[in-house]
CSV table of C-alpha atoms and ligand atoms in Angstrom, one decimal:
chain,number,residue,atom,x,y,z
A,1,UNK,CA,92.9,-3.3,177.7
A,2,UNK,CA,92.1,-4.9,174.3
A,3,UNK,CA,95.8,-5.8,173.8
A,4,UNK,CA,95.9,-7.7,177.1
A,5,UNK,CA,92.7,-9.5,176.3
A,6,UNK,CA,94.1,-10.5,172.9
A,7,UNK,CA,97.3,-11.8,174.5
A,8,UNK,CA,95.3,-13.8,177.0
A,9,UNK,CA,93.1,-15.3,174.3
A,10,UNK,CA,96.1,-16.2,172.2
A,11,UNK,CA,97.7,-17.9,175.2
A,12,UNK,CA,94.6,-19.8,175.9
A,13,UNK,CA,94.3,-20.9,172.2
A,14,UNK,CA,98.0,-21.8,171.6
A,15,UNK,CA,99.5,-22.3,175.1
A,16,UNK,CA,102.2,-19.7,174.7
A,17,UNK,CA,102.2,-15.9,174.2
A,18,UNK,CA,102.2,-14.1,170.8
A,19,UNK,CA,105.5,-12.6,169.6
A,20,UNK,CA,103.8,-9.5,168.3
A,21,UNK,CA,100.4,-8.0,167.4
A,22,UNK,CA,99.5,-6.2,164.2
A,23,UNK,CA,96.9,-3.4,164.4
A,24,UNK,CA,95.2,-2.7,161.1
A,25,UNK,CA,92.7,0.2,160.8
A,26,UNK,CA,89.5,0.5,158.8
A,27,UNK,CA,88.9,3.6,156.8
A,28,UNK,CA,86.6,6.4,156.0
A,29,UNK,CA,86.5,8.0,152.6
A,30,UNK,CA,86.0,11.8,152.8
A,31,UNK,CA,85.1,12.1,149.1
A,32,UNK,CA,85.9,10.5,145.8
A,33,UNK,CA,83.6,7.5,145.7
A,34,UNK,CA,83.8,4.9,142.9
A,35,UNK,CA,86.6,6.8,141.4
A,36,UNK,CA,89.6,4.6,142.3
A,37,UNK,CA,89.0,1.9,139.8
A,38,UNK,CA,88.4,4.7,137.2
A,39,UNK,CA,91.9,5.9,137.9
A,40,UNK,CA,90.6,9.1,139.6
A,41,UNK,CA,91.1,10.8,142.9
A,42,UNK,CA,90.1,9.5,146.3
A,43,UNK,CA,90.5,11.1,149.8
A,44,UNK,CA,90.4,8.4,152.5
A,45,UNK,CA,91.7,8.3,156.1
A,46,UNK,CA,92.4,5.5,158.5
A,47,UNK,CA,90.1,5.4,161.5
A,48,UNK,CA,90.2,4.1,165.1
A,49,UNK,CA,88.3,0.9,164.3
A,50,UNK,CA,90.8,-2.0,164.0
A,51,UNK,CA,91.5,-5.6,163.1
A,52,UNK,CA,94.1,-6.9,165.6
A,53,UNK,CA,96.2,-9.9,164.5
A,54,UNK,CA,98.4,-11.6,167.1
A,55,UNK,CA,101.2,-13.8,165.7
A,56,UNK,CA,103.9,-16.3,166.7
A,57,UNK,CA,105.8,-18.9,164.8
A,58,UNK,CA,104.5,-22.4,165.3
A,59,UNK,CA,107.3,-24.6,166.4
A,60,UNK,CA,105.1,-27.3,168.0
A,61,UNK,CA,103.3,-28.7,165.0
A,62,UNK,CA,103.6,-28.8,161.2
A,63,UNK,CA,100.7,-26.5,160.3
A,64,UNK,CA,99.4,-23.0,160.5
A,65,UNK,CA,96.5,-22.3,162.8
A,66,UNK,CA,94.3,-19.3,162.8
A,67,UNK,CA,91.6,-18.4,165.4
A,68,UNK,CA,88.9,-15.8,164.5
A,69,UNK,CA,87.9,-14.8,168.0
A,70,UNK,CA,84.8,-12.7,167.3
A,71,UNK,CA,83.0,-15.4,165.4
A,72,UNK,CA,84.3,-18.3,167.4
A,73,UNK,CA,85.8,-20.1,164.4
A,74,UNK,CA,89.2,-21.4,163.5
A,75,UNK,CA,91.1,-22.6,160.5
A,76,UNK,CA,94.2,-24.6,159.8
A,77,UNK,CA,96.3,-24.2,156.6
A,78,UNK,CA,98.9,-26.4,155.0
A,79,UNK,CA,101.2,-23.7,153.6
A,80,UNK,CA,102.2,-25.9,150.7
A,81,UNK,CA,98.6,-26.3,149.5
A,82,UNK,CA,96.4,-23.2,149.8
A,83,UNK,CA,92.9,-23.7,148.5
A,84,UNK,CA,89.6,-21.9,148.6
A,85,UNK,CA,87.1,-22.7,151.4
A,86,UNK,CA,83.4,-22.0,151.8
A,87,UNK,CA,84.1,-19.2,154.4
A,88,UNK,CA,84.9,-15.8,153.2
A,89,UNK,CA,87.1,-14.8,156.1
A,90,UNK,CA,89.3,-17.8,155.4
A,91,UNK,CA,89.5,-17.0,151.7
A,92,UNK,CA,90.7,-13.4,152.4
A,93,UNK,CA,93.6,-15.0,154.3
A,94,UNK,CA,94.2,-17.8,151.8
A,95,UNK,CA,94.4,-15.3,149.0
A,96,UNK,CA,97.2,-13.4,150.8
A,97,UNK,CA,99.1,-16.7,151.6
A,98,UNK,CA,98.9,-17.5,147.9
A,99,UNK,CA,100.4,-14.1,147.0
A,100,UNK,CA,103.4,-14.9,149.2
A,101,UNK,CA,103.7,-18.3,147.6
A,102,UNK,CA,103.5,-16.8,144.1
A,103,UNK,CA,106.3,-14.4,145.1
A,104,UNK,CA,108.4,-17.5,146.0
A,105,UNK,CA,108.6,-16.7,149.7
A,106,UNK,CA,109.1,-19.7,151.9
A,107,UNK,CA,106.9,-19.1,155.0
A,108,UNK,CA,107.3,-20.5,158.5
A,109,UNK,CA,104.3,-22.1,160.0
A,110,UNK,CA,102.6,-19.8,162.4
A,111,UNK,CA,99.7,-19.3,164.9
A,112,UNK,CA,97.5,-16.3,164.6
A,113,UNK,CA,94.5,-14.9,166.5
A,114,UNK,CA,92.3,-12.3,165.0
A,115,UNK,CA,90.0,-9.9,166.8
A,116,UNK,CA,88.2,-6.9,165.3
A,117,UNK,CA,86.4,-3.7,166.4
A,118,UNK,CA,85.4,-2.8,162.8
A,119,UNK,CA,81.7,-3.4,162.2
A,120,UNK,CA,81.2,-5.9,159.3
A,121,UNK,CA,79.3,-4.6,156.3
A,122,UNK,CA,79.3,-1.0,157.5
A,123,UNK,CA,81.5,0.1,154.6
A,124,UNK,CA,84.6,0.8,156.8
A,125,UNK,CA,86.5,-1.9,154.9
A,126,UNK,CA,87.1,-4.5,157.5
A,127,UNK,CA,88.2,-6.9,154.8
A,128,UNK,CA,91.1,-4.7,153.6
A,129,UNK,CA,92.2,-4.2,157.1
A,130,UNK,CA,92.2,-8.0,157.6
A,131,UNK,CA,94.2,-8.6,154.4
A,132,UNK,CA,96.7,-5.8,154.9
A,133,UNK,CA,97.3,-6.6,158.6
A,134,UNK,CA,97.7,-10.3,157.8
A,135,UNK,CA,100.1,-9.6,155.0
A,136,UNK,CA,102.2,-7.2,157.1
A,137,UNK,CA,102.3,-9.8,160.0
A,138,UNK,CA,103.5,-12.6,157.7
A,139,UNK,CA,106.2,-10.4,156.2
A,140,UNK,CA,107.3,-9.3,159.7
A,141,UNK,CA,107.3,-12.9,161.0
A,142,UNK,CA,109.4,-14.2,158.1
A,143,UNK,CA,111.8,-11.2,157.8
A,144,UNK,CA,110.5,-10.4,154.3
A,145,UNK,CA,111.4,-6.9,153.3
A,146,UNK,CA,108.3,-5.6,151.6
A,147,UNK,CA,107.0,-2.1,150.9
A,148,UNK,CA,103.5,-0.9,151.8
A,149,UNK,CA,102.8,-0.4,148.0
A,150,UNK,CA,103.7,-4.0,147.4
A,151,UNK,CA,101.3,-5.0,150.2
A,152,UNK,CA,98.6,-2.9,148.5
A,153,UNK,CA,99.3,-4.8,145.2
A,154,UNK,CA,99.2,-8.2,146.9
A,155,UNK,CA,95.8,-7.6,148.4
A,156,UNK,CA,94.5,-6.0,145.2
A,157,UNK,CA,95.7,-9.0,143.1
A,158,UNK,CA,94.3,-11.5,145.6
A,159,UNK,CA,90.9,-9.7,145.4
A,160,UNK,CA,90.9,-9.8,141.7
A,161,UNK,CA,92.5,-13.1,140.9
A,162,UNK,CA,91.7,-15.4,143.9
A,163,UNK,CA,88.4,-13.9,145.3
A,164,UNK,CA,86.9,-12.4,142.1
A,165,UNK,CA,86.3,-9.0,143.9
A,166,UNK,CA,87.1,-6.3,141.3
A,167,UNK,CA,87.7,-3.4,143.7
A,168,UNK,CA,90.2,-0.5,143.5
A,169,UNK,CA,93.2,0.3,145.7
A,170,UNK,CA,91.7,2.9,148.0
A,171,UNK,CA,90.9,0.7,151.0
A,172,UNK,CA,94.3,-1.1,151.2
A,173,UNK,CA,96.1,2.2,150.6
A,174,UNK,CA,94.1,3.9,153.5
A,175,UNK,CA,94.7,1.0,155.9
A,176,UNK,CA,98.5,0.9,155.2
A,177,UNK,CA,99.3,4.6,154.6
A,178,UNK,CA,97.1,6.2,157.2
A,179,UNK,CA,98.5,9.1,159.4
A,180,UNK,CA,97.0,10.5,162.5
A,181,UNK,CA,94.8,13.6,161.8
A,182,UNK,CA,95.5,13.5,158.1
A,183,UNK,CA,93.4,12.8,155.1
A,184,UNK,CA,95.2,11.3,152.0
A,185,UNK,CA,94.6,12.8,148.6
A,186,UNK,CA,95.5,9.9,146.3
A,187,UNK,CA,95.7,10.1,142.6
A,188,UNK,CA,95.0,6.5,141.4
A,189,UNK,CA,96.5,7.0,138.0
A,190,UNK,CA,100.1,7.4,139.1
A,191,UNK,CA,99.6,6.7,142.8
A,192,UNK,CA,101.0,10.0,143.9
A,193,UNK,CA,99.5,11.1,147.2
A,194,UNK,CA,99.5,14.0,149.6
A,195,UNK,CA,98.7,14.2,153.3
A,196,UNK,CA,96.2,17.0,154.1
A,197,UNK,CA,95.7,18.0,157.7
A,198,UNK,CA,92.2,17.5,159.0
A,199,UNK,CA,91.7,20.2,161.6
A,200,UNK,CA,87.9,20.5,162.0
A,201,UNK,CA,87.9,22.9,164.9
A,202,UNK,CA,84.3,23.0,166.0
A,203,UNK,CA,83.2,20.0,163.8
A,204,UNK,CA,83.5,16.3,163.9
A,205,UNK,CA,83.3,13.3,161.5
A,206,UNK,CA,80.5,10.9,162.5
A,207,UNK,CA,79.5,7.7,160.7
A,208,UNK,CA,75.9,6.7,161.0
A,209,UNK,CA,75.2,3.1,160.1
A,210,UNK,CA,72.0,2.3,158.3
A,211,UNK,CA,72.5,-1.3,159.5
A,212,UNK,CA,71.4,-2.6,156.2
A,213,UNK,CA,73.5,-4.4,153.7
A,214,UNK,CA,71.7,-5.0,150.4
A,215,UNK,CA,72.3,-8.1,148.3
A,216,UNK,CA,73.2,-6.1,145.3
A,217,UNK,CA,76.5,-4.8,146.7
A,218,UNK,CA,78.6,-7.3,144.8
A,219,UNK,CA,76.6,-7.4,141.6
A,220,UNK,CA,76.0,-3.6,141.6
A,221,UNK,CA,79.6,-2.8,142.1
A,222,UNK,CA,80.7,-5.2,139.3
A,223,UNK,CA,78.1,-3.6,137.0
A,224,UNK,CA,79.4,-0.1,137.6
A,225,UNK,CA,83.0,-1.2,136.9
A,226,UNK,CA,81.8,-2.7,133.6
A,227,UNK,CA,79.6,0.2,132.6
A,228,UNK,CA,82.6,2.6,133.1
A,229,UNK,CA,84.9,0.3,131.1
A,230,UNK,CA,82.3,0.3,128.3
A,231,UNK,CA,82.3,4.1,128.1
A,232,UNK,CA,86.1,4.3,127.8
A,233,UNK,CA,86.4,1.6,125.2
A,234,UNK,CA,83.6,3.1,123.2
A,235,UNK,CA,85.2,6.5,123.2
A,236,UNK,CA,88.7,5.1,122.8
A,237,UNK,CA,90.2,6.2,126.2
A,238,UNK,CA,92.4,4.3,128.6
A,239,UNK,CA,90.3,5.4,131.6
A,240,UNK,CA,87.6,7.9,132.6
A,241,UNK,CA,90.4,10.0,134.1
A,242,UNK,CA,91.8,11.1,130.8
A,243,UNK,CA,88.3,12.0,129.5
A,244,UNK,CA,87.1,15.7,130.0
A,245,UNK,CA,83.6,16.8,130.7
A,246,UNK,CA,83.7,18.7,127.4
A,247,UNK,CA,84.7,15.6,125.5
A,248,UNK,CA,82.0,13.6,127.2
A,249,UNK,CA,79.3,16.2,126.3
A,250,UNK,CA,80.5,16.2,122.7
A,251,UNK,CA,80.3,12.5,122.4
A,252,UNK,CA,77.0,12.1,124.3
A,253,UNK,CA,75.3,10.8,121.1
A,254,UNK,CA,77.5,7.8,121.1
A,255,UNK,CA,76.5,6.7,124.6
A,256,UNK,CA,73.4,5.4,126.1
A,257,UNK,CA,71.7,7.7,128.6
A,258,UNK,CA,72.8,5.3,131.4
A,259,UNK,CA,76.5,5.2,130.3
A,260,UNK,CA,76.5,9.0,130.0
A,261,UNK,CA,75.2,9.4,133.6
A,262,UNK,CA,77.8,7.0,135.0
A,263,UNK,CA,80.7,8.8,133.3
A,264,UNK,CA,79.3,12.2,134.2
A,265,UNK,CA,79.2,11.3,137.8
A,266,UNK,CA,82.8,10.0,137.9
A,267,UNK,CA,84.2,13.1,136.1
A,268,UNK,CA,82.3,15.5,138.5
A,269,UNK,CA,83.3,13.5,141.6
A,270,UNK,CA,86.9,13.8,140.6
A,271,UNK,CA,86.5,17.6,140.4
A,272,UNK,CA,84.8,17.5,143.8
A,273,UNK,CA,87.8,15.8,145.4
A,274,UNK,CA,90.1,18.6,144.4
A,275,UNK,CA,87.6,21.3,145.5
A,276,UNK,CA,87.2,19.4,148.8
A,277,UNK,CA,90.9,19.3,149.5
A,278,UNK,CA,91.1,23.0,148.8
A,279,UNK,CA,88.1,23.7,151.1
A,280,UNK,CA,89.7,21.6,153.8
A,281,UNK,CA,93.0,23.5,153.6
A,282,UNK,CA,91.1,26.8,153.8
A,283,UNK,CA,88.8,25.5,156.6
A,284,UNK,CA,85.7,26.3,154.6
A,285,UNK,CA,83.3,24.0,156.4
A,286,UNK,CA,80.1,25.1,154.7
A,287,UNK,CA,81.8,24.3,151.3
A,288,UNK,CA,82.9,20.9,152.6
A,289,UNK,CA,79.3,20.2,153.7
A,290,UNK,CA,77.9,21.2,150.3
A,291,UNK,CA,80.4,19.0,148.5
A,292,UNK,CA,79.4,16.1,150.6
A,293,UNK,CA,75.7,16.6,149.7
A,294,UNK,CA,76.6,17.1,146.0
A,295,UNK,CA,78.6,13.8,146.1
A,296,UNK,CA,75.6,12.0,147.6
A,297,UNK,CA,73.3,13.4,145.0
A,298,UNK,CA,75.5,12.1,142.2
A,299,UNK,CA,75.9,8.7,143.9
A,300,UNK,CA,72.1,8.5,144.3
A,301,UNK,CA,70.8,9.8,141.0
A,302,UNK,CA,73.6,9.4,138.4
A,303,UNK,CA,75.7,6.5,139.7
A,304,UNK,CA,72.7,4.8,141.4
A,305,UNK,CA,74.6,3.0,144.2
A,306,UNK,CA,72.6,4.4,147.1
A,307,UNK,CA,69.5,2.9,148.8
A,308,UNK,CA,66.5,4.3,150.5
A,309,UNK,CA,68.0,3.9,154.0
A,310,UNK,CA,71.1,5.9,153.0
A,311,UNK,CA,69.0,8.5,151.3
A,312,UNK,CA,66.8,8.8,154.5
A,313,UNK,CA,69.9,9.4,156.6
A,314,UNK,CA,71.1,12.1,154.2
A,315,UNK,CA,67.7,13.8,154.1
A,316,UNK,CA,67.5,13.8,157.9
A,317,UNK,CA,71.0,15.3,158.0
A,318,UNK,CA,69.8,18.1,155.7
A,319,UNK,CA,67.0,18.9,158.1
A,320,UNK,CA,69.3,19.3,161.1
A,321,UNK,CA,71.0,22.7,161.5
A,322,UNK,CA,74.0,21.2,163.3
A,323,UNK,CA,74.9,18.9,160.4
A,324,UNK,CA,76.8,20.6,157.6
A,325,UNK,CA,77.0,17.8,155.1
A,326,UNK,CA,76.4,14.0,154.7
A,327,UNK,CA,76.8,11.4,152.0
A,328,UNK,CA,76.8,7.6,151.6
A,329,UNK,CA,80.3,6.2,152.0
A,330,UNK,CA,82.1,3.3,150.3
A,331,UNK,CA,80.7,0.8,147.8
A,332,UNK,CA,77.1,1.7,148.7
A,333,UNK,CA,73.8,-0.2,148.7
A,334,UNK,CA,73.9,0.0,152.5
A,335,UNK,CA,76.5,0.7,155.2
A,336,UNK,CA,77.2,4.1,156.6
A,337,UNK,CA,76.8,7.8,155.9
A,338,UNK,CA,79.6,10.1,156.6
A,339,UNK,CA,78.5,13.3,158.4
A,340,UNK,CA,80.1,16.5,159.3
A,341,UNK,CA,78.5,17.6,162.6
A,342,UNK,CA,79.0,20.5,165.0
A,343,UNK,CA,80.8,19.4,168.2
A,344,UNK,CA,78.4,21.4,170.3
A,345,UNK,CA,75.5,19.2,171.3
A,346,UNK,CA,76.8,16.5,169.1
A,347,UNK,CA,75.2,13.7,171.1
A,348,UNK,CA,71.8,15.4,171.0
A,349,UNK,CA,72.2,15.8,167.2
A,350,UNK,CA,73.1,12.2,166.6
A,351,UNK,CA,70.3,11.0,168.9
A,352,UNK,CA,67.8,13.1,167.0
A,353,UNK,CA,68.8,11.7,163.6
A,354,UNK,CA,68.9,8.1,165.0
A,355,UNK,CA,65.4,8.5,166.5
A,356,UNK,CA,63.9,9.8,163.3
A,357,UNK,CA,65.6,7.1,161.2
A,358,UNK,CA,64.2,4.4,163.5
A,359,UNK,CA,60.8,6.0,163.4
A,360,UNK,CA,60.8,6.0,159.5
A,361,UNK,CA,62.6,2.8,158.7
A,362,UNK,CA,62.0,0.6,161.8
A,363,UNK,CA,65.7,-0.2,161.8
A,364,UNK,CA,68.0,0.7,164.7
A,365,UNK,CA,71.0,2.6,163.4
A,366,UNK,CA,74.4,2.9,165.1
A,367,UNK,CA,76.7,5.9,165.2
A,368,UNK,CA,80.5,6.2,165.5
A,369,UNK,CA,82.4,9.4,166.3
A,370,UNK,CA,85.6,8.6,164.5
A,371,UNK,CA,89.2,9.6,165.0
A,372,UNK,CA,91.8,9.7,162.2
A,373,UNK,CA,94.7,7.4,163.1
A,374,UNK,CA,98.0,5.9,161.8
A,375,UNK,CA,98.0,3.0,159.3
A,376,UNK,CA,98.9,-0.6,159.9
A,377,UNK,CA,101.3,-0.8,162.9
A,378,UNK,CA,103.2,-3.6,164.6
A,379,UNK,CA,102.8,-3.4,168.3
B,401,GLA,C1,84.8,-0.3,147.9
B,401,GLA,C2,86.0,-0.7,147.1
B,401,GLA,C3,86.9,0.5,146.9
B,401,GLA,C4,86.2,1.7,146.3
B,401,GLA,C5,84.9,1.9,147.0
B,401,GLA,C6,84.0,2.9,146.4
B,401,GLA,O1,85.1,0.1,149.2
B,401,GLA,O2,86.8,-1.7,147.8
B,401,GLA,O3,88.0,0.1,146.1
B,401,GLA,O4,85.9,1.4,144.9
B,401,GLA,O5,84.1,0.7,147.2
B,401,GLA,O6,84.6,4.2,146.3
């Protein structure tokens, strides 16, 4: 359905059909939050919310044209002179085009139409899906042989160097490497990873969106990156990954209370990722739920990247007997909670949390029952 509608929209915009469509998924992160840029463990999975990008070479005119269907905007690029604009969606694409240029790849002009089903600002990483899908499409169109890891690097470099977003590699990795019904246990220090089956039997992953996005996401995120770097340089370590809890305790005196809390969270969260993978393999759902709550507790009290709306959703989850665990997901300061919910009466459970959230906060939430899917695919 959506594919036909994208083809039709493309044809209306450019007068001929697309050559191919790239489907790039958003992601959830099961556990391991704010650990990727600390060279720790993460455990993401690609989900059935997608950015679709339809492409064809542009043989009719000497420029590259891009239509962002959902927001009714368009852009045109001169591929020999890529510069920043005042629109963030264009900058995500410009950054990727720059990466191809810096790799000395000669690119054909092309037409592209973008349509997305990933809610913006919900913490499902629509921007990484956009970047990775766009990069994959350009490589395919120009017959450039490029690995998924190189695409992760391109997007990561573009974020750091062109856009000034100092994120880790989790989101790009999840969008590109996703596999149906598998979580991915990634070690960000050496990039080794393992697919772990997610067979939840009587349970289901559900995202509940606070529908708030606080201003301090960008500044708060940057502050945490800096605070963690300060700890490692003060204690003389390359990254928090090589520091043990024991060593941290022993050196507590050298650190401010705040720096100690941040590092303590990261070290504990890394441990939780490993415990979580084990619990998932053993189908220990109560344990999975407890680890989710423990992760949220650390993100709220030690790492301080939650907000009152996320905390409210987690408190409501704790009150409901059909919810085994919940935590904020992604960068924080808004977006979604990830919940492990019993399949039986799932709609009633979700409705009850939504109603109570609305009654307390006055904000209408949204919920998504998510499926774990394959990574970026050319259709
Ligand atoms: C954002 C970043 C990721 C990661 C998460 C927090 O999604 O893009 O790299 O740091 O926040 O875990």
